[in-house]
Amino acid sequence: EAGPLEAELARRGIAVFSNASSHRMDPGVPLLVPEVNGPALTSRRSGPLLVTNPNCSTAGLVLPLAPLWDRLRPTEVFVATYQALSGAGYPGVPALSVVDNVLPFIPEEEEKMAAEASKILGFRPGNGPGQSRVLAHCVRVPSREGHLEAVTLKVRRPLPAREIVQAWESFHPLEDGRASGGLPTAPEQPVTYLPE
């Protein structure tokens, strides 16, 4: 368990950037997807620096939603994930469980996606006025690598498809960092629309 060690290192003044889940939902710890909520680093309170990244499926969900969120103001986000075996980590899924099979449930994955998306995108979870809900269904599939997400939104403000594509095409949140040379591996276009 990385959590206690991460907290101790941060307490000693060592900056900790973690891929572990231990502190993702802690109130004072940024849950960072730089293209989506990069300012969370500068707006955080003073004190030990501990930053986490979200679950891989959450990162894949919030990135294309970010340039649309304020325009569409979704009330519900329905997401079905089809996650490769590589996402199970080591030791992964027992081989015989996935041979020619789909595992229809990944423990705690659906709850994590809902909670993490809320924290990253800054919405209040629920189904009341001004609130949004993430409803996830997560499945493990017999593919070695790669995850797929099918996302449907229930929105307060519908937009024509061309405006949605335009929002994705004009989404360059890390442009300043790329221009200064501080983010050399950041993609120029973080969301790509393929009209297939």
Tab-separated table of C-alpha atoms in Angstrom:
chain	number	residue	atom	x	y	z
A	1	GLU	CA	0.000	0.000	0.000
A	2	ALA	CA	1.569	3.256	-1.191
A	3	GLY	CA	-0.681	5.591	0.817
A	4	PRO	CA	1.195	5.832	4.136
A	5	LEU	CA	4.577	6.222	2.422
A	6	GLU	CA	3.240	8.920	0.080
A	7	ALA	CA	1.770	10.876	2.994
A	8	GLU	CA	5.026	10.627	4.955
A	9	LEU	CA	7.145	11.770	2.002
A	10	ALA	CA	4.821	14.727	1.369
A	11	ARG	CA	4.897	15.616	5.077
A	12	ARG	CA	8.711	15.744	4.854
A	13	GLY	CA	8.481	18.255	2.011
A	14	ILE	CA	9.097	15.867	-0.867
A	15	ALA	CA	6.739	16.440	-3.799
A	16	VAL	CA	4.799	13.253	-4.525
A	17	PHE	CA	3.098	12.590	-7.856
A	18	SER	CA	1.287	9.290	-7.521
A	19	ASN	CA	-0.390	6.758	-9.760
A	20	ALA	CA	-1.739	4.897	-6.702
A	21	SER	CA	-5.371	5.213	-5.636
A	22	SER	CA	-4.760	5.834	-1.919
A	23	HIS	CA	-5.203	9.621	-1.879
A	24	ARG	CA	-7.245	10.256	-5.029
A	25	MET	CA	-10.366	11.332	-3.184
A	26	ASP	CA	-8.658	13.201	-0.317
A	27	PRO	CA	-10.091	16.756	-0.286
A	28	GLY	CA	-6.737	18.588	-0.326
A	29	VAL	CA	-5.108	16.366	-2.946
A	30	PRO	CA	-5.473	17.353	-6.616
A	31	LEU	CA	-6.726	14.555	-8.856
A	32	LEU	CA	-4.991	15.740	-11.989
A	33	VAL	CA	-5.573	15.380	-15.700
A	34	PRO	CA	-3.437	18.353	-16.848
A	35	GLU	CA	-5.494	19.056	-19.988
A	36	VAL	CA	-8.702	19.147	-17.942
A	37	ASN	CA	-7.924	20.630	-14.534
A	38	GLY	CA	-4.281	21.735	-14.625
A	39	PRO	CA	-5.063	24.880	-12.586
A	40	ALA	CA	-5.854	22.552	-9.649
A	41	LEU	CA	-2.111	22.578	-8.986
A	42	THR	CA	-1.890	26.358	-8.621
A	43	SER	CA	-5.158	26.765	-6.728
A	44	ARG	CA	-4.410	24.151	-4.075
A	45	ARG	CA	-3.839	25.136	-0.470
A	46	SER	CA	-0.328	25.421	0.876
A	47	GLY	CA	1.323	22.518	2.619
A	48	PRO	CA	2.744	19.196	1.481
A	49	LEU	CA	2.543	18.552	-2.255
A	50	LEU	CA	0.776	15.307	-3.026
A	51	VAL	CA	-0.839	14.987	-6.452
A	52	THR	CA	-2.572	11.941	-7.903
A	53	ASN	CA	-3.834	10.921	-11.300
A	54	PRO	CA	-7.177	9.183	-11.812
A	55	ASN	CA	-8.054	5.671	-12.797
A	56	CYS	CA	-7.249	5.107	-16.490
A	57	SER	CA	-10.924	4.836	-17.466
A	58	THR	CA	-11.746	8.111	-15.729
A	59	ALA	CA	-8.937	9.908	-17.571
A	60	GLY	CA	-10.297	8.594	-20.876
A	61	LEU	CA	-13.779	9.812	-19.965
A	62	VAL	CA	-13.051	13.343	-18.726
A	63	LEU	CA	-10.647	14.394	-21.500
A	64	PRO	CA	-13.232	14.552	-24.337
A	65	LEU	CA	-15.909	15.828	-21.924
A	66	ALA	CA	-13.835	18.799	-20.716
A	67	PRO	CA	-14.257	21.087	-23.754
A	68	LEU	CA	-17.991	20.303	-23.837
A	69	TRP	CA	-18.941	20.332	-20.165
A	70	ASP	CA	-19.962	23.975	-19.705
A	71	ARG	CA	-21.642	24.144	-23.113
A	72	LEU	CA	-23.745	20.992	-22.753
A	73	ARG	CA	-24.195	21.033	-18.967
A	74	PRO	CA	-24.893	17.275	-18.768
A	75	THR	CA	-27.309	15.978	-16.165
A	76	GLU	CA	-26.284	12.374	-16.742
A	77	VAL	CA	-23.249	10.680	-18.232
A	78	PHE	CA	-23.750	7.055	-19.175
A	79	VAL	CA	-20.480	5.243	-19.841
A	80	ALA	CA	-19.799	1.610	-20.665
A	81	THR	CA	-16.149	0.624	-20.564
A	82	TYR	CA	-14.616	-2.370	-22.255
A	83	GLN	CA	-11.275	-2.772	-20.528
A	84	ALA	CA	-8.377	-4.899	-21.716
A	85	LEU	CA	-6.575	-7.405	-19.536
A	86	SER	CA	-3.626	-5.007	-19.168
A	87	GLY	CA	-5.820	-2.769	-16.999
A	88	ALA	CA	-6.118	-5.454	-14.334
A	89	GLY	CA	-2.457	-5.074	-13.403
A	90	TYR	CA	-0.275	-7.848	-12.122
A	91	PRO	CA	-1.258	-10.611	-11.379
A	92	GLY	CA	-4.302	-9.608	-13.426
A	93	VAL	CA	-7.285	-11.768	-14.228
A	94	PRO	CA	-6.968	-15.559	-13.990
A	95	ALA	CA	-6.432	-16.831	-17.546
A	96	LEU	CA	-9.270	-19.340	-17.586
A	97	SER	CA	-11.749	-16.661	-16.499
A	98	VAL	CA	-11.262	-14.664	-19.695
A	99	VAL	CA	-10.701	-17.249	-22.405
A	100	ASP	CA	-13.522	-16.541	-24.883
A	101	ASN	CA	-15.318	-14.650	-22.131
A	102	VAL	CA	-16.281	-11.158	-20.988
A	103	LEU	CA	-16.247	-10.432	-17.261
A	104	PRO	CA	-19.272	-8.193	-16.670
A	105	PHE	CA	-18.091	-6.587	-13.446
A	106	ILE	CA	-14.861	-4.962	-12.286
A	107	PRO	CA	-15.012	-4.455	-8.494
A	108	GLU	CA	-15.185	-0.782	-7.399
A	109	GLU	CA	-14.477	0.516	-10.925
A	110	GLU	CA	-17.925	2.025	-11.502
A	111	GLU	CA	-17.946	3.897	-8.193
A	112	LYS	CA	-14.401	5.184	-8.813
A	113	MET	CA	-15.330	6.565	-12.222
A	114	ALA	CA	-18.322	8.464	-10.838
A	115	ALA	CA	-16.458	9.941	-7.860
A	116	GLU	CA	-13.293	10.812	-9.778
A	117	ALA	CA	-15.122	12.424	-12.719
A	118	SER	CA	-17.023	14.619	-10.272
A	119	LYS	CA	-13.820	15.755	-8.569
A	120	ILE	CA	-11.940	16.434	-11.825
A	121	LEU	CA	-14.731	18.201	-13.729
A	122	GLY	CA	-15.922	20.048	-10.619
A	123	PHE	CA	-19.594	19.127	-10.614
A	124	ARG	CA	-21.816	18.189	-7.711
A	125	PRO	CA	-22.857	14.546	-7.958
A	126	GLY	CA	-26.583	13.847	-7.794
A	127	ASN	CA	-29.761	14.281	-9.800
A	128	GLY	CA	-31.009	17.607	-8.424
A	129	PRO	CA	-30.831	21.107	-9.952
A	130	GLY	CA	-27.292	21.957	-11.066
A	131	GLN	CA	-26.090	18.423	-10.387
A	132	SER	CA	-24.820	15.654	-12.660
A	133	ARG	CA	-24.550	11.891	-12.360
A	134	VAL	CA	-22.067	9.472	-13.867
A	135	LEU	CA	-23.536	6.029	-14.403
A	136	ALA	CA	-20.828	3.557	-15.348
A	137	HIS	CA	-20.836	-0.078	-16.365
A	138	CYS	CA	-17.348	-1.571	-16.525
A	139	VAL	CA	-16.507	-4.818	-18.294
A	140	ARG	CA	-13.215	-6.716	-18.661
A	141	VAL	CA	-12.725	-8.072	-22.189
A	142	PRO	CA	-10.258	-10.661	-23.536
A	143	SER	CA	-8.061	-8.138	-25.311
A	144	ARG	CA	-4.423	-7.711	-24.303
A	145	GLU	CA	-4.214	-3.916	-24.460
A	146	GLY	CA	-6.452	-0.884	-24.874
A	147	HIS	CA	-9.724	0.267	-23.386
A	148	LEU	CA	-12.868	1.386	-25.201
A	149	GLU	CA	-15.583	3.631	-23.783
A	150	ALA	CA	-19.081	4.178	-25.152
A	151	VAL	CA	-20.466	7.426	-23.725
A	152	THR	CA	-23.986	8.863	-23.912
A	153	LEU	CA	-24.923	12.212	-22.394
A	154	LYS	CA	-28.250	13.578	-21.212
A	155	VAL	CA	-27.769	17.338	-21.525
A	156	ARG	CA	-29.417	20.578	-20.469
A	157	ARG	CA	-28.305	22.375	-23.648
A	158	PRO	CA	-28.155	20.350	-26.869
A	159	LEU	CA	-25.578	21.407	-29.464
A	160	PRO	CA	-25.357	20.627	-33.161
A	161	ALA	CA	-22.765	17.948	-33.945
A	162	ARG	CA	-20.572	20.447	-35.842
A	163	GLU	CA	-20.236	22.597	-32.684
A	164	ILE	CA	-19.187	19.566	-30.652
A	165	VAL	CA	-16.520	18.647	-33.211
A	166	GLN	CA	-15.428	22.308	-33.336
A	167	ALA	CA	-15.039	22.334	-29.531
A	168	TRP	CA	-12.791	19.272	-29.695
A	169	GLU	CA	-10.738	20.664	-32.589
A	170	SER	CA	-10.139	23.984	-30.808
A	171	PHE	CA	-9.233	22.309	-27.494
A	172	HIS	CA	-5.529	23.083	-26.897
A	173	PRO	CA	-5.274	23.469	-23.101
A	174	LEU	CA	-1.529	22.838	-22.853
A	175	GLU	CA	-0.486	25.114	-25.719
A	176	ASP	CA	1.435	27.524	-23.464
A	177	GLY	CA	3.418	24.679	-21.903
A	178	ARG	CA	4.233	23.203	-25.304
A	179	ALA	CA	5.319	26.602	-26.680
A	180	SER	CA	7.675	27.214	-23.747
A	181	GLY	CA	9.244	23.768	-24.141
A	182	GLY	CA	8.023	22.687	-20.711
A	183	LEU	CA	5.748	19.952	-22.033
A	184	PRO	CA	7.616	18.407	-24.981
A	185	THR	CA	5.613	15.173	-25.067
A	186	ALA	CA	2.145	16.714	-24.667
A	187	PRO	CA	0.088	16.089	-27.802
A	188	GLU	CA	-0.768	19.172	-29.813
A	189	GLN	CA	-4.336	17.897	-30.207
A	190	PRO	CA	-5.407	15.934	-27.082
A	191	VAL	CA	-8.840	14.993	-28.493
A	192	THR	CA	-9.172	13.781	-32.071
A	193	TYR	CA	-12.496	13.277	-33.822
A	194	LEU	CA	-12.576	10.593	-36.525
A	195	PRO	CA	-15.679	10.864	-38.758
A	196	GLU	CA	-16.016	7.127	-39.399
